[in-house]
mmCIF file of C-alpha atoms in Angstrom:
data_model
loop_
_atom_site.group_PDB
_atom_site.id
_atom_site.type_symbol
_atom_site.label_atom_id
_atom_site.label_comp_id
_atom_site.label_asym_id
_atom_site.label_seq_id
_atom_site.Cartn_x
_atom_site.Cartn_y
_atom_site.Cartn_z
ATOM 1 C CA UNK A 1 22.730 16.916 22.294
ATOM 2 C CA UNK A 2 19.895 14.718 23.468
ATOM 3 C CA UNK A 3 16.282 15.663 22.929
ATOM 4 C CA UNK A 4 13.709 13.821 25.013
ATOM 5 C CA UNK A 5 10.294 12.984 23.631
ATOM 6 C CA UNK A 6 7.199 11.638 25.311
ATOM 7 C CA UNK A 7 6.975 7.863 25.217
ATOM 8 C CA UNK A 8 3.690 7.254 27.008
ATOM 9 C CA UNK A 9 2.799 3.607 27.000
ATOM 10 C CA UNK A 10 6.367 2.505 26.264
ATOM 11 C CA UNK A 11 7.908 0.022 28.650
ATOM 12 C CA UNK A 12 11.022 1.345 30.364
ATOM 13 C CA UNK A 13 13.042 -1.707 29.298
ATOM 14 C CA UNK A 14 11.704 -1.518 25.734
ATOM 15 C CA UNK A 15 10.698 -5.174 25.724
ATOM 16 C CA UNK A 16 7.023 -4.861 24.906
ATOM 17 C CA UNK A 17 4.519 -2.243 23.928
ATOM 18 C CA UNK A 18 7.199 -0.075 22.333
ATOM 19 C CA UNK A 19 6.253 2.595 19.834
ATOM 20 C CA UNK A 20 7.741 0.432 17.075
ATOM 21 C CA UNK A 21 5.632 -2.547 18.157
ATOM 22 C CA UNK A 22 2.478 -0.439 18.219
ATOM 23 C CA UNK A 23 3.118 1.106 14.820
ATOM 24 C CA UNK A 24 3.790 -2.250 13.180
ATOM 25 C CA UNK A 25 0.593 -3.710 14.643
ATOM 26 C CA UNK A 26 -1.362 -0.892 13.009
ATOM 27 C CA UNK A 27 0.558 -1.311 9.745
ATOM 28 C CA UNK A 28 -0.466 -4.964 9.585
ATOM 29 C CA UNK A 29 -4.130 -4.117 10.191
ATOM 30 C CA UNK A 30 -4.141 -1.475 7.458
ATOM 31 C CA UNK A 31 -2.300 -3.802 5.112
ATOM 32 C CA UNK A 32 -4.970 -6.475 5.539
ATOM 33 C CA UNK A 33 -7.585 -3.967 4.390
ATOM 34 C CA UNK A 34 -5.599 -2.997 1.286
ATOM 35 C CA UNK A 35 -4.831 -6.612 0.481
ATOM 36 C CA UNK A 36 -8.543 -7.440 0.573
ATOM 37 C CA UNK A 37 -9.233 -4.598 -1.873
ATOM 38 C CA UNK A 38 -6.338 -5.386 -4.242
ATOM 39 C CA UNK A 39 -5.209 -9.051 -4.183
ATOM 40 C CA UNK A 40 -1.467 -9.846 -4.121
ATOM 41 C CA UNK A 41 -1.408 -11.097 -7.707
ATOM 42 C CA UNK A 42 -2.955 -7.844 -8.925
ATOM 43 C CA UNK A 43 -0.550 -5.592 -7.022
ATOM 44 C CA UNK A 44 2.364 -7.693 -8.328
ATOM 45 C CA UNK A 45 1.091 -7.234 -11.890
ATOM 46 C CA UNK A 46 0.812 -3.484 -11.325
ATOM 47 C CA UNK A 47 4.386 -3.398 -10.049
ATOM 48 C CA UNK A 48 5.646 -5.197 -13.161
ATOM 49 C CA UNK A 49 3.773 -2.781 -15.421
ATOM 50 C CA UNK A 50 5.137 0.209 -13.548
ATOM 51 C CA UNK A 51 8.712 -1.030 -13.916
ATOM 52 C CA UNK A 52 8.224 -1.689 -17.629
ATOM 53 C CA UNK A 53 6.613 1.684 -18.327
ATOM 54 C CA UNK A 54 8.714 3.863 -16.001
ATOM 55 C CA UNK A 55 11.742 2.060 -14.546
ATOM 56 C CA UNK A 56 12.807 3.051 -11.054
ATOM 57 C CA UNK A 57 15.296 5.891 -10.856
ATOM 58 C CA UNK A 58 18.771 5.276 -9.438
ATOM 59 C CA UNK A 59 18.378 6.348 -5.817
ATOM 60 C CA UNK A 60 21.850 5.222 -4.834
ATOM 61 C CA UNK A 61 23.502 7.436 -7.429
ATOM 62 C CA UNK A 62 21.317 10.358 -6.385
ATOM 63 C CA UNK A 63 22.417 10.122 -2.743
ATOM 64 C CA UNK A 64 26.055 9.110 -3.200
ATOM 65 C CA UNK A 65 29.166 11.216 -2.884
ATOM 66 C CA UNK A 66 27.960 14.031 -0.681
ATOM 67 C CA UNK A 67 30.866 13.677 1.745
ATOM 68 C CA UNK A 68 33.326 14.329 -1.106
ATOM 69 C CA UNK A 69 31.387 16.967 -3.027
ATOM 70 C CA UNK A 70 32.225 20.655 -2.740
ATOM 71 C CA UNK A 71 28.530 21.365 -3.338
ATOM 72 C CA UNK A 72 27.664 19.807 0.022
ATOM 73 C CA UNK A 73 25.739 16.797 1.258
ATOM 74 C CA UNK A 74 22.704 15.483 -0.552
ATOM 75 C CA UNK A 75 19.369 16.235 1.065
ATOM 76 C CA UNK A 76 16.626 13.615 1.231
ATOM 77 C CA UNK A 77 13.674 15.937 1.861
ATOM 78 C CA UNK A 78 10.607 14.493 3.536
ATOM 79 C CA UNK A 79 6.871 15.012 3.109
ATOM 80 C CA UNK A 80 5.763 14.468 6.699
ATOM 81 C CA UNK A 81 2.541 15.653 8.329
ATOM 82 C CA UNK A 82 3.004 14.304 11.846
ATOM 83 C CA UNK A 83 5.101 11.997 13.995
ATOM 84 C CA UNK A 84 4.679 9.957 17.179
ATOM 85 C CA UNK A 85 7.182 12.168 18.997
ATOM 86 C CA UNK A 86 5.964 15.632 17.946
ATOM 87 C CA UNK A 87 2.338 15.113 16.913
ATOM 88 C CA UNK A 88 1.028 17.330 14.113
ATOM 89 C CA UNK A 89 3.782 19.097 12.187
ATOM 90 C CA UNK A 90 2.096 20.579 9.113
ATOM 91 C CA UNK A 91 -1.157 20.112 7.223
ATOM 92 C CA UNK A 92 0.461 19.749 3.767
ATOM 93 C CA UNK A 93 -2.732 20.048 1.713
ATOM 94 C CA UNK A 94 -0.752 19.635 -1.513
ATOM 95 C CA UNK A 95 2.167 17.189 -1.163
ATOM 96 C CA UNK A 96 2.964 17.556 -4.860
ATOM 97 C CA UNK A 97 3.517 21.296 -4.436
ATOM 98 C CA UNK A 98 5.794 20.727 -1.448
ATOM 99 C CA UNK A 99 7.784 18.049 -3.259
ATOM 100 C CA UNK A 100 8.185 20.320 -6.284
ATOM 101 C CA UNK A 101 9.552 23.037 -3.978
ATOM 102 C CA UNK A 102 12.001 20.519 -2.557
ATOM 103 C CA UNK A 103 13.219 19.504 -5.999
ATOM 104 C CA UNK A 104 13.523 23.130 -7.109
ATOM 105 C CA UNK A 105 15.498 23.863 -3.941
ATOM 106 C CA UNK A 106 18.059 21.178 -4.712
ATOM 107 C CA UNK A 107 16.786 18.079 -2.927
ATOM 108 C CA UNK A 108 18.432 14.972 -4.361
ATOM 109 C CA UNK A 109 15.465 12.756 -3.470
ATOM 110 C CA UNK A 110 12.090 13.045 -1.767
ATOM 111 C CA UNK A 111 10.854 10.846 1.070
ATOM 112 C CA UNK A 112 7.109 10.321 1.429
ATOM 113 C CA UNK A 113 5.530 8.941 4.601
ATOM 114 C CA UNK A 114 2.741 6.549 3.657
ATOM 115 C CA UNK A 115 1.839 5.294 7.162
ATOM 116 C CA UNK A 116 -1.503 6.922 8.089
ATOM 117 C CA UNK A 117 -2.044 6.356 11.802
ATOM 118 C CA UNK A 118 1.010 8.001 13.333
ATOM 119 C CA UNK A 119 2.397 9.964 10.408
ATOM 120 C CA UNK A 120 -0.699 11.098 8.502
ATOM 121 C CA UNK A 121 0.587 9.725 5.219
ATOM 122 C CA UNK A 122 -0.932 7.723 2.388
ATOM 123 C CA UNK A 123 -0.229 6.061 -0.913
ATOM 124 C CA UNK A 124 -2.135 8.942 -2.504
ATOM 125 C CA UNK A 125 0.639 11.229 -1.240
ATOM 126 C CA UNK A 126 3.171 8.957 -2.912
ATOM 127 C CA UNK A 127 1.230 9.090 -6.186
ATOM 128 C CA UNK A 128 1.049 12.887 -6.046
ATOM 129 C CA UNK A 129 4.748 13.324 -5.336
ATOM 130 C CA UNK A 130 5.792 10.820 -8.012
ATOM 131 C CA UNK A 131 3.828 12.787 -10.594
ATOM 132 C CA UNK A 132 5.389 16.083 -9.500
ATOM 133 C CA UNK A 133 9.139 15.386 -9.400
ATOM 134 C CA UNK A 134 11.828 13.679 -11.464
ATOM 135 C CA UNK A 135 14.181 12.932 -8.567
ATOM 136 C CA UNK A 136 14.047 9.519 -6.849
ATOM 137 C CA UNK A 137 11.217 9.009 -4.367
ATOM 138 C CA UNK A 138 11.417 6.971 -1.175
ATOM 139 C CA UNK A 139 8.348 5.217 0.144
ATOM 140 C CA UNK A 140 8.923 5.629 3.874
ATOM 141 C CA UNK A 141 6.860 3.109 5.793
ATOM 142 C CA UNK A 142 7.267 0.101 8.027
ATOM 143 C CA UNK A 143 7.897 -2.658 5.510
ATOM 144 C CA UNK A 144 6.935 -5.992 7.059
ATOM 145 C CA UNK A 145 5.275 -7.896 4.207
ATOM 146 C CA UNK A 146 6.175 -8.689 0.581
ATOM 147 C CA UNK A 147 2.926 -7.094 -0.557
ATOM 148 C CA UNK A 148 4.200 -3.652 0.453
ATOM 149 C CA UNK A 149 7.207 -3.882 -1.868
ATOM 150 C CA UNK A 150 5.073 -4.605 -4.920
ATOM 151 C CA UNK A 151 2.750 -1.850 -3.740
ATOM 152 C CA UNK A 152 5.645 0.614 -3.503
ATOM 153 C CA UNK A 153 6.829 -0.032 -7.066
ATOM 154 C CA UNK A 154 3.247 0.004 -8.367
ATOM 155 C CA UNK A 155 2.874 3.505 -6.944
ATOM 156 C CA UNK A 156 6.134 4.737 -8.443
ATOM 157 C CA UNK A 157 8.601 4.435 -5.562
ATOM 158 C CA UNK A 158 12.276 4.169 -6.448
ATOM 159 C CA UNK A 159 13.388 3.303 -2.937
ATOM 160 C CA UNK A 160 11.918 1.760 0.219
ATOM 161 C CA UNK A 161 12.883 1.830 3.885
ATOM 162 C CA UNK A 162 14.058 -1.336 5.634
ATOM 163 C CA UNK A 163 14.284 -0.933 9.406
ATOM 164 C CA UNK A 164 16.763 -3.467 10.755
ATOM 165 C CA UNK A 165 15.150 -3.346 14.208
ATOM 166 C CA UNK A 166 11.831 -4.494 12.732
ATOM 167 C CA UNK A 167 13.157 -7.499 10.778
ATOM 168 C CA UNK A 168 15.029 -10.693 11.511
ATOM 169 C CA UNK A 169 18.061 -11.535 9.362
ATOM 170 C CA UNK A 170 16.169 -13.815 6.988
ATOM 171 C CA UNK A 171 13.465 -11.251 6.249
ATOM 172 C CA UNK A 172 16.012 -8.449 5.955
ATOM 173 C CA UNK A 173 17.937 -10.451 3.357
ATOM 174 C CA UNK A 174 14.830 -11.566 1.492
ATOM 175 C CA UNK A 175 13.250 -8.122 1.450
ATOM 176 C CA UNK A 176 16.457 -6.513 0.219
ATOM 177 C CA UNK A 177 16.603 -9.067 -2.596
ATOM 178 C CA UNK A 178 12.951 -8.463 -3.472
ATOM 179 C CA UNK A 179 13.515 -4.702 -3.497
ATOM 180 C CA UNK A 180 16.251 -5.098 -6.078
ATOM 181 C CA UNK A 181 14.277 -7.606 -8.129
ATOM 182 C CA UNK A 182 11.612 -4.933 -8.459
ATOM 183 C CA UNK A 183 14.198 -2.411 -9.647
ATOM 184 C CA UNK A 184 14.309 -0.337 -6.465
ATOM 185 C CA UNK A 185 16.954 0.445 -3.852
ATOM 186 C CA UNK A 186 16.601 0.175 -0.079
ATOM 187 C CA UNK A 187 17.548 2.648 2.596
ATOM 188 C CA UNK A 188 18.553 0.182 5.330
ATOM 189 C CA UNK A 189 18.112 1.893 8.660
ATOM 190 C CA UNK A 190 20.264 1.046 11.693
ATOM 191 C CA UNK A 191 20.305 2.411 15.233
ATOM 192 C CA UNK A 192 23.149 0.436 16.812
ATOM 193 C CA UNK A 193 26.533 -1.049 15.964
ATOM 194 C CA UNK A 194 24.981 -4.502 15.905
ATOM 195 C CA UNK A 195 22.348 -3.355 13.407
ATOM 196 C CA UNK A 196 25.056 -1.842 11.192
ATOM 197 C CA UNK A 197 26.765 -5.235 11.157
ATOM 198 C CA UNK A 198 23.504 -6.912 10.201
ATOM 199 C CA UNK A 199 22.926 -4.389 7.386
ATOM 200 C CA UNK A 200 26.436 -4.957 6.058
ATOM 201 C CA UNK A 201 26.030 -8.741 6.254
ATOM 202 C CA UNK A 202 23.073 -8.714 3.851
ATOM 203 C CA UNK A 203 24.836 -6.394 1.398
ATOM 204 C CA UNK A 204 23.062 -3.087 2.021
ATOM 205 C CA UNK A 205 24.271 -0.379 -0.364
ATOM 206 C CA UNK A 206 22.569 2.569 1.350
ATOM 207 C CA UNK A 207 22.729 2.597 5.148
ATOM 208 C CA UNK A 208 21.023 5.163 7.330
ATOM 209 C CA UNK A 209 21.957 5.815 10.929
ATOM 210 C CA UNK A 210 18.831 6.973 12.725
ATOM 211 C CA UNK A 211 19.720 8.878 15.870
ATOM 212 C CA UNK A 212 16.174 8.490 17.205
ATOM 213 C CA UNK A 213 15.661 5.591 19.586
ATOM 214 C CA UNK A 214 12.557 3.842 18.258
ATOM 215 C CA UNK A 215 11.759 2.406 21.679
ATOM 216 C CA UNK A 216 11.811 5.682 23.615
ATOM 217 C CA UNK A 217 11.709 8.292 20.786
ATOM 218 C CA UNK A 218 14.673 10.119 22.364
ATOM 219 C CA UNK A 219 17.051 11.807 19.902
ATOM 220 C CA UNK A 220 20.814 12.120 20.337
ATOM 221 C CA UNK A 221 22.471 13.702 17.307
ATOM 222 C CA UNK A 222 25.931 12.821 18.632
ATOM 223 C CA UNK A 223 24.992 9.176 18.125
ATOM 224 C CA UNK A 224 25.729 9.533 14.403
ATOM 225 C CA UNK A 225 29.403 10.328 14.991
ATOM 226 C CA UNK A 226 29.633 7.432 17.444
ATOM 227 C CA UNK A 227 28.456 4.921 14.846
ATOM 228 C CA UNK A 228 29.561 6.412 11.519
ATOM 229 C CA UNK A 229 33.057 4.957 11.746
ATOM 230 C CA UNK A 230 31.573 1.471 11.798
ATOM 231 C CA UNK A 231 29.870 1.860 8.422
ATOM 232 C CA UNK A 232 31.463 -0.039 5.511
ATOM 233 C CA UNK A 233 33.530 2.242 3.299
ATOM 234 C CA UNK A 234 31.562 1.452 0.146
ATOM 235 C CA UNK A 235 28.038 2.228 1.372
ATOM 236 C CA UNK A 236 26.143 5.462 0.859
ATOM 237 C CA UNK A 237 25.853 6.994 4.329
ATOM 238 C CA UNK A 238 22.632 8.702 5.353
ATOM 239 C CA UNK A 239 22.144 10.596 8.626
ATOM 240 C CA UNK A 240 18.568 10.482 9.884
ATOM 241 C CA UNK A 241 16.597 12.484 12.468
ATOM 242 C CA UNK A 242 17.431 15.361 14.762
ATOM 243 C CA UNK A 243 17.855 18.140 12.190
ATOM 244 C CA UNK A 244 16.560 21.365 13.730
ATOM 245 C CA UNK A 245 18.783 23.734 11.800
ATOM 246 C CA UNK A 246 21.834 24.078 9.544
ATOM 247 C CA UNK A 247 24.262 23.356 12.365
ATOM 248 C CA UNK A 248 23.146 19.745 12.697
ATOM 249 C CA UNK A 249 23.485 19.224 8.940
ATOM 250 C CA UNK A 250 27.006 20.646 9.151
ATOM 251 C CA UNK A 251 27.834 18.231 11.970
ATOM 252 C CA UNK A 252 26.539 15.255 9.993
ATOM 253 C CA UNK A 253 28.563 16.351 6.960
ATOM 254 C CA UNK A 254 31.701 16.729 9.065
ATOM 255 C CA UNK A 255 31.192 13.206 10.357
ATOM 256 C CA UNK A 256 31.083 11.762 6.834
ATOM 257 C CA UNK A 257 27.431 11.638 5.808
ATOM 258 C CA UNK A 258 26.747 11.509 2.074
ATOM 259 C CA UNK A 259 23.128 12.531 2.598
ATOM 260 C CA UNK A 260 20.898 13.831 5.359
ATOM 261 C CA UNK A 261 17.207 13.044 5.775
ATOM 262 C CA UNK A 262 15.293 16.184 6.775
ATOM 263 C CA UNK A 263 11.567 16.308 7.490
ATOM 264 C CA UNK A 264 10.238 18.414 10.350
ATOM 265 C CA UNK A 265 12.600 21.348 9.815
ATOM 266 C CA UNK A 266 11.443 21.636 6.195
ATOM 267 C CA UNK A 267 7.698 21.137 6.562
ATOM 268 C CA UNK A 268 7.599 23.768 9.319
ATOM 269 C CA UNK A 269 9.622 26.291 7.299
ATOM 270 C CA UNK A 270 7.675 28.846 5.305
ATOM 271 C CA UNK A 271 10.202 28.601 2.469
ATOM 272 C CA UNK A 272 11.482 25.015 2.268
ATOM 273 C CA UNK A 273 13.476 25.713 -0.879
ATOM 274 C CA UNK A 274 15.470 28.424 0.873
ATOM 275 C CA UNK A 275 15.903 26.179 3.905
ATOM 276 C CA UNK A 276 17.406 23.489 1.683
ATOM 277 C CA UNK A 277 19.899 26.036 0.406
ATOM 278 C CA UNK A 278 20.909 26.938 3.954
ATOM 279 C CA UNK A 279 21.371 23.303 4.902
ATOM 280 C CA UNK A 280 23.604 22.531 1.956
ATOM 281 C CA UNK A 281 25.600 25.723 2.465
ATOM 282 C CA UNK A 282 26.178 24.751 6.077
ATOM 283 C CA UNK A 283 27.442 21.342 5.019
ATOM 284 C CA UNK A 284 29.979 22.985 2.695
ATOM 285 C CA UNK A 285 31.310 25.128 5.538
#
């Protein structure tokens, strides 16, 4: 099933002015402001202290094995206020409270958007969630500079997002190595068969297939099944985007996902803990 989203300002051929391009331009501007406030050497020192005082949790172990578990797929539950495709989703005045509800409802990990312009997130949200839950926490942002990786660990992240489409092979390899040096894991996100090959070539251990086209914002949940067979057997498989109910989670589970990233469907539900239970039950069926 394909869901079309508005892509105003996006070139039809996706060559320039894409949503991804625009977001990354804003990310770099915001990063320059943070870097001026906290120099790179200071954020690196904070990251080292954080790893010494509270080592990163094992995100790979938390998300692994869902395809073979009678309890159902793992859920990576997301704290997400808005998105470029849907606009405002939920106010989320207390991200810590929401994250605690996720953990109580059986979420295996919590994803926190920290990009402010399009997603309404912040590092303060990451701090709040880290203090509220014991499960691994993903800093979900557009990682395009080494500074952001030190920043993620300094703020308690156990995992970061690496978008293959946003990085050349050298940066993808270097950033994955840096992630691991800092004690974290990376969710390496692919959208095409070629991107899956690139993720495998650098040794990704957690690979997400995002069924949203980042150039047009269209969603096609069937895209996961098309690509899942091309994932290496030894990676943790994460299905991303398109979840609007238990049926989609069941489809992802049937097609071999270990874990499913769910954001909008949870933040819009009045009882996210109960919703998590329905999603996992559907994956068992």
